[in-house]
Structures are given as structure tokens and as C-alpha cells.
Amino acid sequence: MPELLLTEIVRLADGELRGSGETRIRGVAPLEGAGPGELSFIANARYLPYLHATHAAAVLVARELSAEVPASIPQVLVGDPHAALARILPALYPAAPREVGVHPTAVVDESADVGEAAYVGPYAVIEAGVRLGARCSIGAHAVVGRGCRLGDDCVVHAHATLYPGVRLGARCVIHSGARLGKEGFGFVWEGGAHRRVQQVGGCVLEDDVEVGCNTTIDRGSIGDTVVGAGTKIDNLVQLGHNVRIGRHAILVSQVGVAGSTAVGDGAVLGGQVGVGGHLKIGAGARIGAQGGVIGDVPAGETYSGYPARPHREALRAQGALFKLPELIRRVRALEKAVLGGGRERE
Amino acid sequence: MPELLLTEIVRLADGELRGSGETRIRGVAPLEGAGPGELSFIANARYLPYLHATHAAAVLVARELSAEVPASIPQVLVGDPHAALARILPALYPAAPREVGVHPTAVVDESADVGEAAYVGPYAVIEAGVRLGARCSIGAHAVVGRGCRLGDDCVVHAHATLYPGVRLGARCVIHSGARLGKEGFGFVWEGGAHRRVQQVGGCVLEDDVEVGCNTTIDRGSIGDTVVGAGTKIDNLVQLGHNVRIGRHAILVSQVGVAGSTAVGDGAVLGGQVGVGGHLKIGAGARIGAQGGVIGDVPAGETYSGYPARPHREALRAQGALFKLPELIRRVRALEKAVLGGGRERE
Amino acid sequence: MPELLLTEIVRLADGELRGSGETRIRGVAPLEGAGPGELSFIANARYLPYLHATHAAAVLVARELSAEVPASIPQVLVGDPHAALARILPALYPAAPREVGVHPTAVVDESADVGEAAYVGPYAVIEAGVRLGARCSIGAHAVVGRGCRLGDDCVVHAHATLYPGVRLGARCVIHSGARLGKEGFGFVWEGGAHRRVQQVGGCVLEDDVEVGCNTTIDRGSIGDTVVGAGTKIDNLVQLGHNVRIGRHAILVSQVGVAGSTAVGDGAVLGGQVGVGGHLKIGAGARIGAQGGVIGDVPAGETYSGYPARPHREALRAQGALFKLPELIRRVRALEKAVLGGGRERE
């Protein structure tokens, strides 16, 4: 484990030092768990009570909270402690060296093209016609189906499945148990049964897409399902056939997007959000957690609730809902006063 | 890739030709992506703007939209373009030939009975006493537990798990990462801890059932969990112990059905629907996406919302909700007029 | 299959016998499916109609329903039939003998420490520095990453993934396809892209935790994600980074808990519940199915709905909602009476 002087931390964080820069830092820990040699951080006033009891060797502090830090603790003032941590952590926790080579138990079809310095783990299966870019890493048991193409530096974790023909850009990360490129859920009712409609579209992830554990992204029925560059998808998300997600979007865990819906660049879908089929969510729109979207959402808007409406309107309506039982009583009282006692109604 | 004359497409689609039947078709693509040699289609007036700009060689058109198609494009008029596509696609995109035989890396217990012309892929594990019907296909890494029985022509995709004793009818399709037959979530509180109640029921899928990626179907506690013939289940669905799904039902992705609930034939549960335990959803009932069912639903009815109510009633109530803040103001004004200014209340 | 006299069942159930204790019992089945030699049970008045038609050899009956059982059927009266079944089932359905040893196809790193009488199944991968306790059982294809530590008697089912560094207490059960210890969903926006924040915390499950199929539990960003002893987690659940679940909690399927939220001892989250980030749910609190929690919940309270509110209040508000369209009409009538016909408003 490396050890850094606090002055080096200050430099990495592009921060301002208060107290001794000679403190030695070996790791990072939350305020309540930090001990000697550990850097902690505070970004949210909610955690101030922990600050006063911490045993951290130093604290990374959001500038607006700096007045709260006891003078006895060396501190590093920054604008955004989370962004600063993102730059500090790799110095304290260097990544394990990347493995290279094909594990003897991997089954790699002879027609597959494995890029330079790539890694293929134990029991991975690489089918015919696959092209793996340089420095790709394929985890244990992962299955890369016929004709898949992966750009350089992709990481496919253990147990992920790429159905045939999936295409990934460069630097994609596919987590364990993700399933890419299954035929979409398309049936027609004919002859007294649901008959499968063959799904001949593709499943395309552009550069720098991350897909969480056990997430499922179906191939297109006709035309492709596409996830734009830089988009990050959490665990247990479902994207139906022909969904198109823009660039740099964020899909939090357990989101479901139904077929043929388009989500714009930079949109954010909160946890468990559901979006109906054939809709458009504009660029930069945000949908609050558990929201249920049944119509188009304009660019830049924040929607929430079911059915999802502009967030301010949804909040007002939800707040009013809890006044409703009392409102019913008030209306009854008014009816009595205006229309007479005989007008008692439920 | 096969190439068909448009006249052959007309015959497969059972449609009506307008324009030249000599056009050659090599594939199918959406209106905005189609190029020379590609057939496109339009089923929904929403996509008319794309029609006028398309470069498709020919278009499959819902009869009611035919007046909208530029005369310059050969067209095939049909009642239902999606049903027609289902018949055209296999001719343009023939399936890869089915593989046969047991991969040398598969672990097949000597007591297992592998049917005629079946396929067992790399690293698949077939445990003791398993019976695989004729022409079954078991994908890479799939695990078929002790004593499972699969009918003819089943397809189990890569990484699926059948816990011991699961029974599948003929022609079932189990997608990657589906987990069938785990013991149900049954505990009793005893001696200061949750104690597992042994789950001794089965997990039974009848003929022609399809199960999506990463879907989980638990075995029964006592008596079986059963999915009826022809039912199609999407990705990431959860069925609890002793759930009984009827025939030809549709369960869209991320649905959850709690223990001992019965869902009737032909019912449709929209995406992310949740159904409580020990309930009955009647045959042909439909539950709108994200609906939360906490009581029985009569056959043939459409319910939505939380708690799920008849759809029309739910729509009316949701619409009214957004008028509520204004209604509160109106009631306050009435109170002022009727009861006097001193009666100001929140 | 063992066969027991009903008198032995009475003893195991600590119940009271009515009728002949000489009846022989070979298995347990639901009322409508039970035949000769089978014990059935009734715990809920909802199933009384099945009782009168049952062919069960004997019935386990909740004391308060005993008057309903036909005198012709031998019965065992107990306080809680489910708890009684939990004690009876192991005698009728003895577990298959536990396998021991390392399958020849397993890849076990030479630096791994495999405990006494442990089992490692076909194609399982045990990476460097892993410590497996005594009698652990690792299923087919399971992957236990670098440096994981498992207590005694843990069961990891087929296809589960433990990312590097996960720590399990004793007697944990990890079901098929569960993913433990993936780096959390943490990014900062910098230079026009979402940049990953390295996640250096751990993923810790204490003793007797059960994790369902395809559930995902992320490692902490800084500090650990922790699940307390005796907690049971169902299928398809998502726990974000730094979540802390107390002891003996119950998380029903498809629950999602966002990062840094703490759930107290004995809390119960119903199916599809979503809980926002950085919240506290008190000990013993219960959240109704599909509830959306966006604020702290006090200990011992029952909340439901979205946004989750005290259950009684939520029920009242939801009930009132469906009276709202009529209330709007009543207010309009009042306005007409009080303010005159010209005041017609929508």
C-alpha cells in the first residue's frame, strides 16, 4: 500500500491546506471509521456530528463547511470533495496489474480475432468470428457470442453474456451477469398462440459505456438498440428492443425502458423509473426515482410521480393529497351550511 | 443472405402490391435507416414523417395508412405489418443451423439421459438423473440440476440455472441468467431468528413457455409453482413460490408476483407491475405498467395505478389529483364567503 | 422417502392430536393436491373451501380453525401451522448428502485456503488469497474473487459472483446469479464526461445472511457496505454502495436501496420498495410493497405509498383520491349556490 504526505494529497486535490502537511496518509475511510494514517472527508452537513468524533489523520472538506472542522485536524479545503477523492484514490489504491493472455481453459474459436495484450479468463467462451480489440479483458465464464465486435480496452466481467452480433465501442465495461443482445420481447397473436417475431436488429454500445450487474439490453427487432457514448447504466436495468439512449446519460438501478423509446443526451433516470414504449425523453431531462413516464418529456425538464408530471406540480399534488380527507370534511360542512342539514352525503 | 423478389414478399405477407414486384429485397430496416435492397414498414401514423424521407426499396404498409405512401415507392398493403413481418423475416434471415452433440468440456453425469440430436454446449453441467428431450439445446455454462426433466426442443441459453427437479414441457426457451426452482422465500421467526422453511414443491413450466434473461421463478413451498402453456415472460421478472400463471399470459419485464397468487389465462401484466400474495387475477385481465395489485382483479378487466383500480377510475382520479391544489383554494374561498373571513384555515 | 406415523408428526409439531395417530405420512401437499399418505395444512380461512374436498390423510390445523375440520380427517392442532411445518419437513424430506471435495475441473489458485470438508463444484473459480471456511460449498461456475473470505458452512450456489475482497460470516447462503462487491455506481462529471470514482470500500455480510438469485450488492465507495447477521434478502434486490442493513431484516424481491442508506434491525421492506440515498429507516419499521421512501422512517412505524407516509394516513389519502372527481362536482355545485351561476369554473 503506498503512503502519501498530506502535501501530495493537497496537490492531487488541487486544494488548500490548513494544518500540517507532513501528516502521512495510507488510506481513506469514512469519518466514523477512520483511524491513524487515514484521510476522511465531509461533503454534506448531515454528517457534521461524525466530524467532531472522528479519529481521522486529516479531512478533505467542502469549502462551505470548513468553519465546522476542529482546528486540531489537518484539513484540505476543496470545492467538491467527491471530485477530489476521484483524483486522490488511484494514488492510494493502485489498480492490480492487468492480466494478459488466454487462460488454458478458455474456449476460443479459431476464427476469433483476439487483440494485442488482451486477456481471456478461465472458462470464458469466445465464439466464431468474434473480434476483441487490443487490451480487452474477458472475465471468467463470460460468453461472447458469434460475430461480436469489441473495441479496444473493453472489460467484460465474469458471467456476462453477449448474445451473437453485439457491438461495443472502446473502453466499455460490462459487469457480471449483464445480458446484451437477447432478442426483444416481440410476439404476434396468431392461430391461438403468441408467435415470436424474429428480431434481426443489433445491440450497439458506443465508447465508454458502463453496464451494471444483471442488467439486460435486448437487440433491436428491426434496426438497432443503441446506447450512446459515455452513458452509465447501473445494476438490474432493462432496456427493450430498439431503445435509443443518448450520450452521457445516467440510468440508475432497476430502471426499465420499454421498446422503441428514445432518451436524450445527458438525461438522468432515477432508480426504479419506468418509461413506456415509443416515447421521447428530451436531452438533459431528469426523472425522479420510481417515476412512471407515459408521455414525452421535454428537454431539460424534471418530472416525477405516476403518471410522471413536472416535478413541482407533482410535489404540489402529492402534498395536497394528504389534505384531501380533511378537505372532504370541510366540503361537507359547507354543504350543510349552504344547502341545509338534509344534504348529508358521503 | 438470401435475396427475394418483392412478389415473393407479397405472397409471404398475404398482401396487396402497388408498384413493381421486380424490386429485389435483401433485408429489412426501419424507415430512417433503410437503403437500397431493404424493405421497410409503417404501422403507426406517428412515424409518417420518416416515410417521406426514406430510401427504402419498398414499404410494408398498414392498409389505413396507404394513402400516405409516395407513389414512387413500391408498397405492400397488409392488415397488420407486424404479423406480416413475422412471416417475412425467416425467409430473409434464416436461422443458423442448430448445433448437435455434447461439447467435450461439458460435464454430463452418467445417469443423465440426453435426447436424440440434442446439443450440450461448452462447460454446461448436466447433473444426475436429468432427462433432456430430443433436440434440446443447452447453452454454454448452463447448469441443469439433479433430476430436472426437459421436453423435446427446449432451448436453455448460456448461464441459465435450473435448480434440482425443475420440469419443462416441450419447446420452452429459457434465456441467459434465468434462475428456475430456487427454494421460495419462506421463513418463520423462532428462537430470535428467521428460520428457513424447507421448500419441497416443484417448479413446472408447461409447453412453449419463454422465460427472459435474469428472471427468477421460485419452486413451491408445498405444491408446485406453475407457468401455463404458451405464456411469455420477459426479463428480470420475479415469481414467488406457489404462483400459478395460466396459459398464454404475457408478463412484461420487471414484473413481480408474490407467493401463492394465481394469474388467469391470457392475462397481461405490464412492465414493473407488482402483485401481492394470495390474490387472483382473472383470465384476460390487464394490469397497466407499474400498477400495484393488492386485491383480486376480475376476469377481463383493465386495472392500473397504486393501489390498482379499474383503469378508467384510476385515470379519472389521477387527473383530478392535479386539480387538487386549485380545489383547496376554491374551498377556502367558499368558506370565506359562507362562514366569514375569520374562518381562514389551512 | 421416509414414512412417519402421525403420532411422530404430532411430537415434531408439538401439537394436539384429534383422530387416529396410526395414520402413515409420506409427504406434504396442499389441500387440493393431497392424496393418500400425504399431510396437508390450513393456516388461513381463505382456503376453507379446499378443506372440505381434500383427500389428505391428515391435516395440520391452526387452532382457531379446528372447528371447521371434518371429523373424518385426523388432525394436528397447532398455534402456527407454518412454524410446525418448518419442523416436520426435514424429517419427511431429508436433505441430499452434502458433497465434499474439489471437482477436477475447478480452478483453485494455489494460494487459496480451502477449509476442511469443503466442496468446490465443476468449473468453479477460486482466485488468489481466498479463504473458504470449513464445510463451505461452492456451486458450479461460481467465481470467488481475489482475497474473499468466507466463514464456515457457507453455501454459494451456481453462477454466483463474489468480486474481489468480499467477506462473508458463517452459514451465509448466496443464491445463483447473485453479484456481491461490484464497485458502486459512483461518478463525477469532469471534462465533459462521467468519470468513475474508484470504490475502495468492502462488501461485508455477517453470519446467517441469505441473498436471493440475481440480487446485486455493491461494495462501499469508502467504508463498507454491510448486511447484518440473520438478514434475509430475496431475489433481484439491489443494494447500493455503503448501504447498511441491520440484523434480522427482511428485504422482499425487487427492493432497491440507494447508496449510504441505513436500515435498522428487524425492518421489513416489501416487494419492489425503493429507498432513496442517505436515509435512515428505523429498527422494526415496515414499508409496504412498492412504497417509495424519500425521507427517514422512525423505528417501529409502518409506511406505504409514494412518497411513503404512515400507512394509515396513506390509506386514507388513497381512499379519498377516488372520491375526488365527485368532490370537484360538489364544490362546483356549492360555488354555483354561493357565488352564482356566472362563477362556473373548471
Coordinates of C-alpha atoms in Angstrom, one line a residue, chain A residues 74-286:
Chain A
P74 CA -5.4 19.0 9.4
Q75 CA -7.7 19.7 6.6
V76 CA -7.8 20.1 2.8
L77 CA -10.3 22.6 1.5
V78 CA -11.8 21.8 -1.9
G79 CA -14.8 22.8 -4.0
D80 CA -16.1 19.3 -4.4
P81 CA -14.7 16.6 -2.1
H82 CA -16.1 13.8 -4.3
A83 CA -14.3 15.0 -7.4
A84 CA -11.2 15.5 -5.3
L85 CA -11.4 11.9 -4.0
A86 CA -11.7 10.6 -7.5
R87 CA -8.2 12.1 -8.2
I88 CA -6.7 11.0 -4.9
L89 CA -7.8 7.4 -4.7
P90 CA -5.8 6.0 -7.6
A91 CA -2.6 7.2 -5.9
L92 CA -3.5 5.5 -2.6
Y93 CA -5.1 2.4 -4.1
P94 CA -3.2 1.5 -7.3
A95 CA -5.1 -1.0 -9.5
A96 CA -4.0 -4.6 -9.6
P97 CA -1.8 -5.1 -12.7
R98 CA -3.9 -6.1 -15.7
E99 CA -3.6 -9.8 -16.7
V100 CA -2.7 -10.7 -20.2
G101 CA -3.1 -13.9 -22.2
V102 CA -5.6 -16.6 -22.8
H103 CA -6.3 -18.9 -19.9
P104 CA -5.8 -22.6 -20.9
T105 CA -9.4 -23.4 -20.0
A106 CA -10.9 -20.7 -22.2
V107 CA -12.7 -21.9 -25.4
V108 CA -11.7 -19.6 -28.2
D109 CA -13.0 -20.4 -31.6
E110 CA -10.1 -20.5 -34.2
S111 CA -11.9 -17.9 -36.3
A112 CA -11.9 -15.4 -33.5
D113 CA -9.5 -12.4 -33.5
V114 CA -8.1 -11.7 -30.1
G115 CA -6.4 -8.3 -29.9
E116 CA -2.9 -7.5 -28.7
A117 CA -2.4 -7.8 -25.0
A118 CA -5.9 -9.0 -24.4
Y119 CA -6.9 -11.3 -21.5
V120 CA -9.4 -14.1 -21.7
G121 CA -10.1 -15.7 -18.3
P122 CA -10.8 -19.2 -17.1
Y123 CA -13.7 -20.9 -18.9
A124 CA -14.6 -17.9 -21.0
V125 CA -16.1 -18.8 -24.3
I126 CA -15.3 -16.8 -27.4
E127 CA -17.4 -17.9 -30.4
A128 CA -16.7 -17.9 -34.1
G129 CA -16.0 -14.6 -35.9
V130 CA -15.6 -12.5 -32.7
R131 CA -13.2 -9.6 -32.8
L132 CA -11.7 -8.4 -29.5
G133 CA -9.8 -5.1 -29.5
A134 CA -6.4 -4.5 -28.0
R135 CA -6.1 -4.9 -24.2
C136 CA -9.7 -6.2 -23.8
S137 CA -10.3 -8.2 -20.7
I138 CA -12.8 -11.0 -20.7
G139 CA -13.7 -12.4 -17.2
A140 CA -14.1 -16.0 -16.1
H141 CA -17.1 -17.8 -17.7
A142 CA -18.1 -14.8 -19.8
V143 CA -19.6 -15.8 -23.1
V144 CA -19.0 -13.7 -26.2
G145 CA -21.3 -14.9 -29.0
R146 CA -20.8 -15.4 -32.7
G147 CA -19.6 -12.3 -34.5
C148 CA -19.5 -9.9 -31.6
R149 CA -17.1 -7.0 -32.0
L150 CA -15.4 -5.2 -29.1
G151 CA -13.4 -2.1 -29.3
D152 CA -10.0 -1.6 -27.6
D153 CA -9.8 -1.7 -23.8
C154 CA -13.2 -3.2 -23.0
V155 CA -13.7 -5.1 -19.8
V156 CA -16.3 -7.9 -19.7
H157 CA -16.7 -9.2 -16.2
A158 CA -17.3 -12.8 -15.0
H159 CA -20.5 -14.4 -16.2
A160 CA -21.6 -11.7 -18.6
T161 CA -23.3 -12.9 -21.8
L162 CA -23.0 -11.2 -25.1
Y163 CA -25.5 -12.8 -27.5
P164 CA -24.3 -13.1 -31.1
G165 CA -23.6 -9.9 -33.0
V166 CA -23.3 -7.4 -30.2
R167 CA -21.0 -4.4 -30.9
L168 CA -19.1 -2.5 -28.3
G169 CA -17.1 0.7 -28.7
A170 CA -13.8 1.3 -26.9
R171 CA -13.4 1.2 -23.1
C172 CA -16.8 -0.3 -22.4
V173 CA -17.3 -2.0 -19.0
I174 CA -19.8 -4.8 -18.8
H175 CA -20.4 -6.1 -15.3
S176 CA -21.1 -9.6 -14.1
G177 CA -24.3 -11.2 -15.3
A178 CA -25.2 -8.5 -17.7
R179 CA -27.1 -9.9 -20.8
L180 CA -26.6 -8.0 -24.0
G181 CA -28.4 -8.6 -27.3
K182 CA -31.1 -11.1 -26.4
E183 CA -33.9 -11.0 -29.0
G184 CA -36.5 -8.5 -27.9
F185 CA -39.9 -9.3 -26.4
G186 CA -41.8 -9.3 -29.6
F187 CA -44.8 -11.6 -30.3
V188 CA -47.9 -11.6 -32.5
W189 CA -51.0 -13.4 -31.6
E190 CA -51.8 -15.9 -34.4
G191 CA -53.5 -19.2 -34.5
G192 CA -54.4 -19.1 -30.8
A193 CA -50.8 -18.5 -29.6
H194 CA -48.2 -15.9 -29.2
R195 CA -45.7 -16.4 -32.1
R196 CA -42.2 -15.0 -31.8
V197 CA -41.4 -12.2 -34.3
Q198 CA -37.8 -12.8 -35.3
Q199 CA -35.6 -10.0 -34.0
V200 CA -33.0 -9.1 -36.6
G201 CA -31.7 -5.8 -35.3
G202 CA -28.5 -5.3 -33.4
C203 CA -27.3 -4.2 -30.0
V204 CA -24.8 -1.4 -30.1
L205 CA -22.9 0.3 -27.2
E206 CA -20.7 3.2 -28.2
D207 CA -17.5 4.2 -26.5
D208 CA -17.1 4.4 -22.7
V209 CA -20.5 2.8 -21.8
E210 CA -20.7 1.0 -18.5
V211 CA -23.4 -1.6 -17.9
G212 CA -24.1 -2.8 -14.3
C213 CA -24.6 -6.3 -12.9
N214 CA -27.5 -8.4 -14.2
T215 CA -28.7 -5.6 -16.5
T216 CA -30.5 -6.7 -19.7
I217 CA -30.4 -4.9 -23.0
D218 CA -32.3 -6.5 -25.8
R219 CA -31.3 -6.4 -29.5
G220 CA -33.5 -4.4 -31.9
S221 CA -36.4 -6.1 -33.7
I222 CA -35.5 -4.2 -37.0
G223 CA -32.8 -1.6 -36.6
D224 CA -30.6 -1.4 -33.6
T225 CA -30.9 -0.9 -29.9
V226 CA -28.2 1.8 -29.2
V227 CA -26.6 3.2 -26.0
G228 CA -24.7 6.4 -26.7
A229 CA -21.1 7.2 -25.7
G230 CA -20.3 7.8 -22.1
T231 CA -23.6 6.6 -20.8
K232 CA -23.5 4.8 -17.4
I233 CA -26.1 2.2 -16.6
D234 CA -26.5 0.7 -13.1
N235 CA -27.5 -2.8 -12.0
L236 CA -30.7 -4.6 -12.9
V237 CA -31.8 -2.2 -15.6
Q238 CA -33.9 -3.3 -18.5
L239 CA -33.8 -1.8 -22.0
G240 CA -36.3 -3.1 -24.5
H241 CA -35.7 -3.6 -28.2
N242 CA -34.9 -0.5 -30.3
V243 CA -34.5 1.7 -27.3
R244 CA -32.1 4.5 -28.0
I245 CA -30.2 6.1 -25.2
G246 CA -28.2 9.2 -25.9
R247 CA -24.7 10.2 -24.8
H248 CA -23.6 10.7 -21.2
A249 CA -26.9 9.7 -19.8
I250 CA -27.3 8.1 -16.3
L251 CA -29.7 5.2 -15.7
V252 CA -29.9 4.3 -12.0
S253 CA -30.6 0.7 -10.9
Q254 CA -33.8 -1.1 -11.7
V255 CA -34.9 1.3 -14.4
G256 CA -37.0 -0.1 -17.2
V257 CA -37.3 1.4 -20.6
A258 CA -39.9 -0.1 -23.0
G259 CA -39.3 -0.7 -26.7
S260 CA -38.6 2.0 -29.2
T261 CA -38.3 4.8 -26.7
A262 CA -35.6 7.4 -27.2
V263 CA -33.8 9.0 -24.2
G264 CA -31.8 12.1 -24.9
D265 CA -28.1 13.1 -24.2
G266 CA -27.4 13.7 -20.6
A267 CA -30.8 12.6 -19.3
V268 CA -30.9 11.1 -15.8
L269 CA -33.4 8.3 -14.9
G270 CA -33.7 7.7 -11.1
G271 CA -33.9 4.3 -9.5
Q272 CA -36.9 2.1 -10.5
V273 CA -38.1 4.6 -13.1
G274 CA -40.3 3.0 -15.7
V275 CA -40.7 4.5 -19.2
G276 CA -43.4 3.4 -21.6
G277 CA -42.7 2.4 -25.3
H278 CA -42.4 4.7 -28.3
L279 CA -41.8 7.8 -26.2
K280 CA -39.2 10.6 -26.3
I281 CA -37.3 11.9 -23.2
G282 CA -35.5 15.1 -24.2
A283 CA -31.8 15.8 -23.6
G284 CA -30.9 16.7 -20.1
A285 CA -34.3 15.7 -18.7
R286 CA -34.4 14.1 -15.2

